[in-house]
Short mmCIF file of C-alpha atoms in Angstrom, two decimals:
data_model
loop_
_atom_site.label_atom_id
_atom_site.label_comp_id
_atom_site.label_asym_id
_atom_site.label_seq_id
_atom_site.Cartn_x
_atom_site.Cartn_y
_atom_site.Cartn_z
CA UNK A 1 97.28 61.29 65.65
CA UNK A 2 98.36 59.56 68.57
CA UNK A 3 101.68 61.15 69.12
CA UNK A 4 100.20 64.59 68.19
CA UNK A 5 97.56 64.04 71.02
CA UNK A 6 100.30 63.27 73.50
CA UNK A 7 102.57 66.22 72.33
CA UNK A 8 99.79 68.21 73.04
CA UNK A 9 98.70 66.68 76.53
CA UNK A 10 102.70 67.59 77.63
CA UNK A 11 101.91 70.86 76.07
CA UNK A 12 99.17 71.64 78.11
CA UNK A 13 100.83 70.13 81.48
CA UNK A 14 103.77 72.17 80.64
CA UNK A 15 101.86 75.65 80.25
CA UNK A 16 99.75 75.10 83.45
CA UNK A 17 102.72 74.88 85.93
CA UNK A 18 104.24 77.68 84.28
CA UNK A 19 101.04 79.79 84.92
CA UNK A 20 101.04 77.97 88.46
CA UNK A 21 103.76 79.04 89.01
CA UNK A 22 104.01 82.82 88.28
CA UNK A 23 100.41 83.33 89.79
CA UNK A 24 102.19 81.62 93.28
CA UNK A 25 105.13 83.80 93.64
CA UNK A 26 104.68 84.10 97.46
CA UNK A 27 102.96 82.42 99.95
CA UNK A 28 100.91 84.01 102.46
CA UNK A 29 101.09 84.38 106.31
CA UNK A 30 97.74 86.34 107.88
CA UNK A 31 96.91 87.02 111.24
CA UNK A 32 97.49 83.51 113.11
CA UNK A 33 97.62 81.48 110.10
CA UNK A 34 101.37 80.48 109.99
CA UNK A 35 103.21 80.65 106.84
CA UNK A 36 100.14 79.42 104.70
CA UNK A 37 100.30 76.26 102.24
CA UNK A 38 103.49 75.84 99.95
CA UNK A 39 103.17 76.44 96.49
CA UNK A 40 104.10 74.57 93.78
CA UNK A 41 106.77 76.91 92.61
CA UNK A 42 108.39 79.95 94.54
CA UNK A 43 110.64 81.67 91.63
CA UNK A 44 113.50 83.68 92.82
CA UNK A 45 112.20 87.40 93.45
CA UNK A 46 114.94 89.77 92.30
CA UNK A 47 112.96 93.02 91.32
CA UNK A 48 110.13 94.36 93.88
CA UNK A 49 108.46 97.70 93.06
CA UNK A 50 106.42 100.14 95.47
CA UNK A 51 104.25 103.24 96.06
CA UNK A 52 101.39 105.80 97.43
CA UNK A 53 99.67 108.24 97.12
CA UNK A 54 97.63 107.89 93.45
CA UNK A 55 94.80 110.28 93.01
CA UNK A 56 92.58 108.22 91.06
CA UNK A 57 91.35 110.77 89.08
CA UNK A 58 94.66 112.85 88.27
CA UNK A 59 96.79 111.04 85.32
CA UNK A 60 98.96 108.76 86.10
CA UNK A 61 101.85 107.68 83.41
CA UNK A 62 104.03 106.59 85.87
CA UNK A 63 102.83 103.14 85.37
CA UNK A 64 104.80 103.61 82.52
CA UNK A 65 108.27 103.43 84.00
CA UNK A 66 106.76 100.81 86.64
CA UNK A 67 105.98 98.60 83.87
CA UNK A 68 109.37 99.01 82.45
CA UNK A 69 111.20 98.29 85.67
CA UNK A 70 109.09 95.18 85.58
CA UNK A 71 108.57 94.36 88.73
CA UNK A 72 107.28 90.37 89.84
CA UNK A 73 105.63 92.36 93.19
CA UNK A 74 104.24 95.73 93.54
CA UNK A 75 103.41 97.13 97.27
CA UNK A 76 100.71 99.88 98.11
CA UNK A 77 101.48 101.58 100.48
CA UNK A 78 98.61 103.73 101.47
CA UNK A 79 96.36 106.35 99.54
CA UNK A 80 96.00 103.70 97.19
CA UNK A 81 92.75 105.81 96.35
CA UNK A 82 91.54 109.60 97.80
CA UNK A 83 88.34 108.09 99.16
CA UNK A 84 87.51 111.03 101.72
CA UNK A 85 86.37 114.74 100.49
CA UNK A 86 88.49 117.89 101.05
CA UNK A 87 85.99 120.68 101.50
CA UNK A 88 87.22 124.17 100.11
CA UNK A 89 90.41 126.43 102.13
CA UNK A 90 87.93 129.03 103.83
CA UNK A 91 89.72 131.11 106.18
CA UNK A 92 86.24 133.58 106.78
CA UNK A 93 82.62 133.56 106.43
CA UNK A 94 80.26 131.14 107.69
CA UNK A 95 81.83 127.48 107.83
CA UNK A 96 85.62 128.48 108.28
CA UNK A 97 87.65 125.10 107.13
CA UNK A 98 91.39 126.31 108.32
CA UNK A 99 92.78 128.97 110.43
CA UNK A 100 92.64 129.61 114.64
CA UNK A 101 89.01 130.57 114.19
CA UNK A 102 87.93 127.29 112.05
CA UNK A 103 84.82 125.73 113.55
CA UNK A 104 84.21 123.14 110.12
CA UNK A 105 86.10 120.16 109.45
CA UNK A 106 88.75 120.54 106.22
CA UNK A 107 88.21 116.52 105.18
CA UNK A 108 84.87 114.63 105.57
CA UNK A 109 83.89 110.69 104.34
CA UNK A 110 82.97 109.71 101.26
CA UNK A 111 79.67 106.94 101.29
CA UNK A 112 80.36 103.39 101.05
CA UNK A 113 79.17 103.43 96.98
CA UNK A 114 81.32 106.69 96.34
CA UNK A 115 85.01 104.92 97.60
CA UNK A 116 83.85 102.11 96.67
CA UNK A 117 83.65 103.72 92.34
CA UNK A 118 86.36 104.89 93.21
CA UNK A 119 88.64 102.13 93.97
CA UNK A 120 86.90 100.68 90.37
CA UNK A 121 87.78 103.85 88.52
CA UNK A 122 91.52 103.37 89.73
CA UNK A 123 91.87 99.32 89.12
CA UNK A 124 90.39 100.25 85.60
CA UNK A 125 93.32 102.50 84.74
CA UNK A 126 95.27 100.76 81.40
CA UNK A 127 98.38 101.44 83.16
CA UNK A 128 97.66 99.83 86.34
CA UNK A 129 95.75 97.36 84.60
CA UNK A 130 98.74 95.99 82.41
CA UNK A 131 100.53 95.91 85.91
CA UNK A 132 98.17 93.73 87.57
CA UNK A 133 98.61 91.33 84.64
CA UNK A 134 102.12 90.74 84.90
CA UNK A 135 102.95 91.73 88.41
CA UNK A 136 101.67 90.67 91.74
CA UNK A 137 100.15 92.90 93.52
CA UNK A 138 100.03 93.32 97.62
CA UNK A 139 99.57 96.44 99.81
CA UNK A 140 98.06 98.34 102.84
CA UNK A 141 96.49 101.60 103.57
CA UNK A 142 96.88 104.96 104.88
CA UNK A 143 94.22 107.67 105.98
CA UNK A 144 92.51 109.10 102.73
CA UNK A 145 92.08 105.31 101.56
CA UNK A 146 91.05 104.25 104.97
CA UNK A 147 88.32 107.15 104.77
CA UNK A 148 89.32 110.15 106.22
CA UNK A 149 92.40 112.35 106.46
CA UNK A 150 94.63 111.79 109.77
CA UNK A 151 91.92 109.37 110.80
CA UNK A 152 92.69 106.39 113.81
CA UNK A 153 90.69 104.01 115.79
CA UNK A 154 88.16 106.22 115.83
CA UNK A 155 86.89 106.68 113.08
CA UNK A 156 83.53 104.28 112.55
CA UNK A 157 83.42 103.37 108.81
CA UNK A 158 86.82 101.30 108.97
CA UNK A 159 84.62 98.14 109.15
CA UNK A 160 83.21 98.74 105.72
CA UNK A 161 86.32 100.47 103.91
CA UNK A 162 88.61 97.37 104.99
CA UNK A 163 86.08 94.82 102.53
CA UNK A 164 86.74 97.39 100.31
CA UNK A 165 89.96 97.77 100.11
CA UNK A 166 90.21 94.11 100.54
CA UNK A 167 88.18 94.07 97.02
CA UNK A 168 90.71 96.52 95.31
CA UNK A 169 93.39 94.48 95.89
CA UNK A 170 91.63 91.01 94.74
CA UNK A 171 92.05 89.14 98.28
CA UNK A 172 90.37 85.81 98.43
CA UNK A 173 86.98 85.77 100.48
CA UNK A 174 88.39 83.00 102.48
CA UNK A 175 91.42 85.00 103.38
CA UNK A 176 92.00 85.75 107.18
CA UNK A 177 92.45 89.40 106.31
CA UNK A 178 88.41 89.76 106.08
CA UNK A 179 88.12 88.55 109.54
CA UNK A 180 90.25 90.48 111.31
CA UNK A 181 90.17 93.76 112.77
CA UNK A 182 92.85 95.70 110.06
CA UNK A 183 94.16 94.68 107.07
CA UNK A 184 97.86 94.14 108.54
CA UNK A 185 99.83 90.60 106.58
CA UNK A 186 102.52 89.23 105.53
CA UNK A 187 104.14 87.15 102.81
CA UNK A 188 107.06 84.70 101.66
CA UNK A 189 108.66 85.39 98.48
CA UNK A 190 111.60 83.49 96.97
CA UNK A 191 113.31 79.42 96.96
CA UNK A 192 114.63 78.71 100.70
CA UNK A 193 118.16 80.52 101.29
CA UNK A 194 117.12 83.33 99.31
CA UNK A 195 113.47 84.00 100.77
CA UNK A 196 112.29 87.44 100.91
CA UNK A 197 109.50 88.17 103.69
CA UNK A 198 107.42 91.05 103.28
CA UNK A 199 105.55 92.28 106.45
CA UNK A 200 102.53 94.66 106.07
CA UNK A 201 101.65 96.84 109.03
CA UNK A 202 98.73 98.80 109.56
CA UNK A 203 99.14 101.78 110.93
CA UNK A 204 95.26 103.09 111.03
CA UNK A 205 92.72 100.61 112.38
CA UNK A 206 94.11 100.79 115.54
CA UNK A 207 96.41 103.58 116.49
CA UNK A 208 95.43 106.04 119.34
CA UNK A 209 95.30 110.00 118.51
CA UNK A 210 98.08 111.99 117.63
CA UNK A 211 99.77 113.99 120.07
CA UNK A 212 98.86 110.91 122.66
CA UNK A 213 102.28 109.02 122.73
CA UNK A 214 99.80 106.00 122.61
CA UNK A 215 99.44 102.79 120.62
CA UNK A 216 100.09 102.73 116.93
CA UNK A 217 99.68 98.74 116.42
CA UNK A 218 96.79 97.66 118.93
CA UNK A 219 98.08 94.84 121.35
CA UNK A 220 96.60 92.13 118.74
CA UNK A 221 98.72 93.44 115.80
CA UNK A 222 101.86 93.85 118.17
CA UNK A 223 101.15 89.93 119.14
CA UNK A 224 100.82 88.77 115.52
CA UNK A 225 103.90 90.75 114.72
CA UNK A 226 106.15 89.24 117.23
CA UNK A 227 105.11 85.69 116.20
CA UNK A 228 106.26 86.91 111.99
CA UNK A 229 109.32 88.58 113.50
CA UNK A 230 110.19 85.26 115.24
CA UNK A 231 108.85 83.06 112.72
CA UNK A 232 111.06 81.23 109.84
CA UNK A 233 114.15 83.14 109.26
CA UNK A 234 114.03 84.92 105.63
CA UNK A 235 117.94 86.74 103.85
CA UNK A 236 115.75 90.03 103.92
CA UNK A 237 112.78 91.22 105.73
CA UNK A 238 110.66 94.15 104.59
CA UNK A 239 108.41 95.74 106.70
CA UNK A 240 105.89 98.21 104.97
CA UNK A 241 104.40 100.78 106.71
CA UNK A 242 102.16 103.78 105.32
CA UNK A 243 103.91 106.08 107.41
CA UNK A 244 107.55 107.39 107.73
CA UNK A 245 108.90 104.92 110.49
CA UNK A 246 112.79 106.77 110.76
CA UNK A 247 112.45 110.40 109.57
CA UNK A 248 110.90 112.43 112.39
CA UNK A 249 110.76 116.03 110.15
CA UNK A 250 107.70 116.98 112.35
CA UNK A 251 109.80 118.00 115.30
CA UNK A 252 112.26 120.32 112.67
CA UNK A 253 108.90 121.64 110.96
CA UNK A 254 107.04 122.68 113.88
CA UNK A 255 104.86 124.99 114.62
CA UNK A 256 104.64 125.80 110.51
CA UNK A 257 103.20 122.73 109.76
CA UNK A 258 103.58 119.05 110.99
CA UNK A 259 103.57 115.00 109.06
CA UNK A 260 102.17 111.86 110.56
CA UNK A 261 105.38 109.13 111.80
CA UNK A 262 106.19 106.67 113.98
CA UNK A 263 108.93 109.28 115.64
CA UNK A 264 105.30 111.18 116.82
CA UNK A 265 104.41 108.29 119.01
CA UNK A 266 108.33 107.38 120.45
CA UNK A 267 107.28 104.67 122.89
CA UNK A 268 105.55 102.54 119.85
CA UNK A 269 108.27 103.47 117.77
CA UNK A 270 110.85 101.93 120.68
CA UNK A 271 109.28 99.26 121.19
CA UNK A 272 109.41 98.27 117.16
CA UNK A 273 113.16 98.51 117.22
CA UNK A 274 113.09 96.79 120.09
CA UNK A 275 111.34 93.63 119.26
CA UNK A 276 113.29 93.68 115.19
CA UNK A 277 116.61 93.56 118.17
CA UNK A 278 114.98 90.69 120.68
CA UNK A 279 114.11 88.25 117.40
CA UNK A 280 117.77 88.80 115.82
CA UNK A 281 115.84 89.09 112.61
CA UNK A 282 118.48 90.19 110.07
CA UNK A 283 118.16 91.65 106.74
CA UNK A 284 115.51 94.43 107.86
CA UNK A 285 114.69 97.35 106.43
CA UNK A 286 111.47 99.38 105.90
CA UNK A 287 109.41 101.43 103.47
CA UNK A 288 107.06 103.71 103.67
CA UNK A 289 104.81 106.82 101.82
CA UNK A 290 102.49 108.96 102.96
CA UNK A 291 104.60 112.35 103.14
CA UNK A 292 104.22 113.54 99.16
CA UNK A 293 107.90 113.14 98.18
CA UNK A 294 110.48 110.48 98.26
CA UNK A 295 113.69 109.99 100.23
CA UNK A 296 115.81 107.31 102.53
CA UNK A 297 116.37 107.25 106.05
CA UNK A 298 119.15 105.53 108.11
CA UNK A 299 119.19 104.76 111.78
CA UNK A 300 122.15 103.16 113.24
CA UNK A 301 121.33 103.48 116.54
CA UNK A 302 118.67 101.21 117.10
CA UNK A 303 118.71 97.29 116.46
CA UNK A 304 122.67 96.61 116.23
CA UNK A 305 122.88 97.04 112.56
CA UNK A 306 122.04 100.07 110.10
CA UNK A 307 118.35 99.94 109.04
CA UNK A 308 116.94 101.90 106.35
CA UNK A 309 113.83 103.65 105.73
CA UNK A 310 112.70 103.92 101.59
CA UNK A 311 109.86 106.71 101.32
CA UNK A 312 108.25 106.88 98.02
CA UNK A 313 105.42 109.14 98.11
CA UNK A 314 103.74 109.60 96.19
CA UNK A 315 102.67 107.80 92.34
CA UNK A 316 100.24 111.09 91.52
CA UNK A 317 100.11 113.61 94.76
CA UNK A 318 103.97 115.63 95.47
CA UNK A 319 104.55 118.75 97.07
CA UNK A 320 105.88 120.21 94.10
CA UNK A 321 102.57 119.72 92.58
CA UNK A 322 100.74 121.54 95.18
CA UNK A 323 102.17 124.81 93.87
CA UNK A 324 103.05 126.84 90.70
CA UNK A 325 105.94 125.76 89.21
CA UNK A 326 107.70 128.76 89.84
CA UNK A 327 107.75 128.55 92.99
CA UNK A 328 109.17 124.69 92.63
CA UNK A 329 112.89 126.00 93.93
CA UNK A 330 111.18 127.47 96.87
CA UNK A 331 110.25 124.47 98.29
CA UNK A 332 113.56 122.53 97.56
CA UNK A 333 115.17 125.48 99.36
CA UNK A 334 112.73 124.87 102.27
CA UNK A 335 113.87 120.79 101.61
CA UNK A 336 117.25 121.53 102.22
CA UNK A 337 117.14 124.24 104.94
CA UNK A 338 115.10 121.83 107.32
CA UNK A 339 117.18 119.96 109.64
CA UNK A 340 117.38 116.55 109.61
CA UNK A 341 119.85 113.48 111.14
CA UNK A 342 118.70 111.04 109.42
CA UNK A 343 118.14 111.79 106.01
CA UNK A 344 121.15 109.97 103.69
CA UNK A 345 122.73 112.47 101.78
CA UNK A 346 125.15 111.64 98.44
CA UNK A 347 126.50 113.19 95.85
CA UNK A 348 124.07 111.30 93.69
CA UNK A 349 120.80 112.71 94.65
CA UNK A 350 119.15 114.80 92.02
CA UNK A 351 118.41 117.68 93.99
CA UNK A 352 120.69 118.83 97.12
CA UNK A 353 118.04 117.80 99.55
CA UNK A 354 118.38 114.50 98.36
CA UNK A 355 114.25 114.46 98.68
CA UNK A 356 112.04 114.37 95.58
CA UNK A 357 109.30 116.43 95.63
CA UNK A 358 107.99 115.06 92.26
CA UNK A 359 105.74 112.05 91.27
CA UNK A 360 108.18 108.55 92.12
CA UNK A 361 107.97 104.90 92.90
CA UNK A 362 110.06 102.81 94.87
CA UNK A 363 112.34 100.38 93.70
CA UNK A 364 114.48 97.58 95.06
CA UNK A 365 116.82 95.54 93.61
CA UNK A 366 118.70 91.99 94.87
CA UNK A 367 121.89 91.03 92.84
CA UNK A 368 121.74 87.05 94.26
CA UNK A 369 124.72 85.96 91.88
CA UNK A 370 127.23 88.49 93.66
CA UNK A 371 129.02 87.48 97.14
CA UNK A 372 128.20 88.71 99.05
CA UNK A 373 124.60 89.51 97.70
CA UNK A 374 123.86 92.95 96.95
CA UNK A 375 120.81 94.90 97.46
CA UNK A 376 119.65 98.32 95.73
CA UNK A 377 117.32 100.54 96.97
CA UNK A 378 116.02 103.67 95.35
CA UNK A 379 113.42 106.14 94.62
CA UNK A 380 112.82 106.76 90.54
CA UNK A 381 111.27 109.58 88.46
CA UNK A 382 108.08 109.16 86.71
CA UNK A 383 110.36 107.97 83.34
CA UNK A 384 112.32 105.23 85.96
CA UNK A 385 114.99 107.39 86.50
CA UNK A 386 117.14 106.83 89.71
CA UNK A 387 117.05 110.29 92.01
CA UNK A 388 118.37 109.20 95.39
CA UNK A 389 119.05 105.71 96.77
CA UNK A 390 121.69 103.44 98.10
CA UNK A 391 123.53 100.04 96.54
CA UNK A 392 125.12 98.34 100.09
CA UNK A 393 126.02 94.43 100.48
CA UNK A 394 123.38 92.91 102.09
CA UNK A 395 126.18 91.49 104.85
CA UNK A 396 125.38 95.42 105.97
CA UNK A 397 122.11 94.27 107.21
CA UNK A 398 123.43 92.05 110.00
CA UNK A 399 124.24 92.30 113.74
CA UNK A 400 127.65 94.01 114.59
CA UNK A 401 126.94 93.05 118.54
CA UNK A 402 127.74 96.37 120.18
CA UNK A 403 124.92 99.37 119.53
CA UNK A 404 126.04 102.74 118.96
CA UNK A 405 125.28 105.11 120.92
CA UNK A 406 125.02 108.93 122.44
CA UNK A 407 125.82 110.72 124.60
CA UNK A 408 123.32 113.25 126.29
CA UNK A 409 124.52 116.63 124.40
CA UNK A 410 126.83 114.89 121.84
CA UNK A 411 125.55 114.45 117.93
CA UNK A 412 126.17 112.23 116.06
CA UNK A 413 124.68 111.73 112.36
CA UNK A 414 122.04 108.95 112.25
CA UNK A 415 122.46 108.45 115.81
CA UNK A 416 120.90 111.47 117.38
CA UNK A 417 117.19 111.76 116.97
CA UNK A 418 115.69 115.24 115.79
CA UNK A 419 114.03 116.04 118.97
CA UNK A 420 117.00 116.25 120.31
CA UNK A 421 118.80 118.84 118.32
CA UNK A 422 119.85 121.82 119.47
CA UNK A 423 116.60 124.47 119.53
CA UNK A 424 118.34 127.07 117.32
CA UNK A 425 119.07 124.43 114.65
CA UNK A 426 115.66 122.71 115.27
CA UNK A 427 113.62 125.47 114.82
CA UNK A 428 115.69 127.14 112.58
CA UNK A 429 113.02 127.07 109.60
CA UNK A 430 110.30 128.26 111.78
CA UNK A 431 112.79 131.33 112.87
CA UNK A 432 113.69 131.90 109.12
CA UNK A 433 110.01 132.29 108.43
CA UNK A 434 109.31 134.66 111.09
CA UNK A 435 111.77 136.67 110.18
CA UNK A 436 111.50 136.81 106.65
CA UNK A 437 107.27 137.71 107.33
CA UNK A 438 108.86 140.44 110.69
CA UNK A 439 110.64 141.85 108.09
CA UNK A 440 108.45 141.87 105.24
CA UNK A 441 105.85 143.67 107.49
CA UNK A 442 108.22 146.32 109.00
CA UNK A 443 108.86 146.55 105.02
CA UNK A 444 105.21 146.88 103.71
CA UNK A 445 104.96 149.77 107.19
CA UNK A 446 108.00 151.87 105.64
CA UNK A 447 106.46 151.86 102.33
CA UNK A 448 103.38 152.86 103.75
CA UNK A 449 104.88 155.45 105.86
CA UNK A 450 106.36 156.67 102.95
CA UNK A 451 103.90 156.79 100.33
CA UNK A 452 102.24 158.86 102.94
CA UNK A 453 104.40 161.10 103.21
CA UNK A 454 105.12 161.73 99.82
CA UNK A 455 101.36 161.79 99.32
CA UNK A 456 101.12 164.51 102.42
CA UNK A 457 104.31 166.55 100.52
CA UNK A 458 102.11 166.71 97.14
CA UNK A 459 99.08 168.27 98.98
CA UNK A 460 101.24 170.83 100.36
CA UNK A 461 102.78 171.45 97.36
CA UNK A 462 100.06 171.89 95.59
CA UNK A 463 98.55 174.74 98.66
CA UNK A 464 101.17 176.53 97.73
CA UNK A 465 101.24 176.53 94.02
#
């Protein structure tokens, strides 16, 4: 009896620093804590899944594939829930909710009790639920689960959403993120030598209006980001942000229609690049969601190395969604046909566009047994399926010393920014469409005309009969 009682004492020992261990698969850095305590175990992280965009009360089997990718982390990236309330398209009558003439707002706030179900009905979904059991789970926000569509600084229920998105995504009460003002963090991931440091950025509590060039960050998130970005040195750095940080597709898309991104507020975005240069932090990259399909950016031009941009957007809401399906190779028509410079394009893309305009998640991969150590980063279909991303050596990710650069007129392919492109290619949707609804007008007049005169032909015909 005694030797059984000691085999199962070891037992027991030998099961709880297991558990220990898996639960503490990164440590934690909030806003002026440090790097947080060291855990007892930090396994190597070689498989990190993310997304956005999850209507909580559409289906969602793309939990399916997530599971199967299996995943030891799992990033939200935003619209983690719809938590606001999109009022009906009403172009006339009394409360007109789009058009030049609208005078009622499209998107209004949900109450504190009616996020906050629904934030419980989406943690109680079985597939996200199996996730949370096997997967650790980290994220930020974006505007619909922040409370209202578009939304900044100010909007005034941010105080109460942030406690509940804090409660979504099980943060401890003692945790610095319920003290300060936005849910921005970061966290360690991995043994020392292979450490992966994932930064969180939030890109809502304190950002100025659009269409002001102003602050994205707030001057307290831009000092607690500068002390991460300086902070221990980590083989890979991802920073997560719920907007597009490299594409800029709003200044090819205008004035049809327009998306929220860093490139909309240049200065910010400047000074991001900027500081990732001053720190000599290698190993960056970003990801991102918000947008409602998934693709990858490249910049070359703007911390001495390469640095991508993985959008997956999003797990339930796509623009291919939003319309009948036959109409689905209209809008990869319109995918391709807008410009862009910074959009990676291969042969291995599943559509031509290389964007996805259908549910996805993000994936990324690190191969730590090859030399150099590889790194995979992709977008997959809702059954895991790869349909665009890049494999590069993670040696990519380093300084080269000299920047690229251009010259004023010159292009050059993930150099030049959009804004910059010539105005006939730039606008070159927006022409396309007011052509094709000129000539579509002058067509609907001629068949007017003539109806009207055939009609006018029959009455005198039939005068003289």
């Amino acid at each position: 009896m005694g030797k059984r009682r000691w085999w199962l004492w070891w037992m027991v020992v030998a099961v709880g620093v297991g558990v220990v261990g898996v639960a503490a698969i990164g440590t934690r850095s909030g806003a002026g804590e440090g790097e947080g305590k060291v855990k007892v175990l930090e396994p190597l992280v070689t498989r990190i899944a993310f997304g956005s965009c999850a209507n909580q009360s559409d289906p969602q089997p793309i939990w399916n594939a997530i599971i199967d990718f299996d995943p030891q982390v799992f990033i939200w990236l935003g619209d983690n829930v719809y938590g606001d309330v999109k009022r009906p398209f009403k172009l006339f009558g009394k409360e007109r909710t789009v058009g030049p003439w609208k005078n009622a707002p499209r998107f209004i706030p949900s109450p504190p009790k009616e996020l906050e179900s629904r934030y419980q009905k989406a943690k109680s979904n079985p597939g996200y639920s199996r996730l949370r059991h096997t997967t650790q789970v980290v994220g930020t926000w974006d505007d619909h689960d922040y409370g209202l569509n578009d939304a900044g600084k100010e909007f005034g229920g941010k105080i109460t959403n942030q406690k509940l998105l804090l409660d979504f995504l099980d943060e401890p009460q003692d945790s610095p993120r319920r003290k300060q003002e936005g849910v921005y963090t970061s966290y360690m991931f991995g043994p020392v030598g292979r450490q992966i440091k994932v930064i969180l950025l939030d890109t809502r509590y304190h950002r100025d209006p659009l269409r002001s060039d102003g602050s994205v960050l707030g001057s307290s998130q831009w000092t607690w980001l500068e002390k991460e970005l300086n902070g221990p040195k980590s083989a890979i750095t991802i920073i997560g942000s719920s907007v597009q940080v490299i594409s800029n597709l709003s200044a090819t898309t205008r004035p049809l229609f327009s998306l929220e991104s860093w490139g909309r507020f240049p200065k910010e975005r400047n000074r991001l690049f900027k500081l990732i240069a001053d720190t000599k932090r290698e190993g960056v990259f970003f990801i991102s969601g918000d947008v409602h399909f998934g693709e990858i950016s490249r910049y070359d031009c703007s911390i001495g190395y390469p640095v991508y941009d993985v959008t997956s957007s999003g797990l339930t809401q796509a623009v291919e969604k939003a319309v009948p399906h036959v109409f689905s190779l209209i809008v990869r028509f319109v995918a391709w046909l807008t410009p862009t410079t910074m959009r990676v394009i291969s042969k291995n893309c599943r559509f031509r566009s290389c964007t996805y305009g259908q549910p996805n998640f993000g994936a990324i991969e690190i191969v730590w047994s090859t030399t150099p150590v590889t790194l995979k980063l992709e977008v997959r279909d809702i059954k895991g399926y790869p349909v665009t991303g890049v494999k590069l050596p993670l040696v990519e990710l380093q300084s080269r010393g000299l920047m690229p650069s251009v010259k004023a007129g010159e292009y050059r392919r993930h150099c030049s920014l959009e804004v910059n492109l010539p105005w006939m290619i730039k606008y070159r949707l927006a022409i396309l469409f007011y052509c094709s609804v000129s000539v579509l007008l002058l067509a609907m007049i001629g068949l007017a005309y003539a109806a009207t005169l055939a009609f006018r032909l029959f009455l005198h015909k039939c005068k003289l009969d």
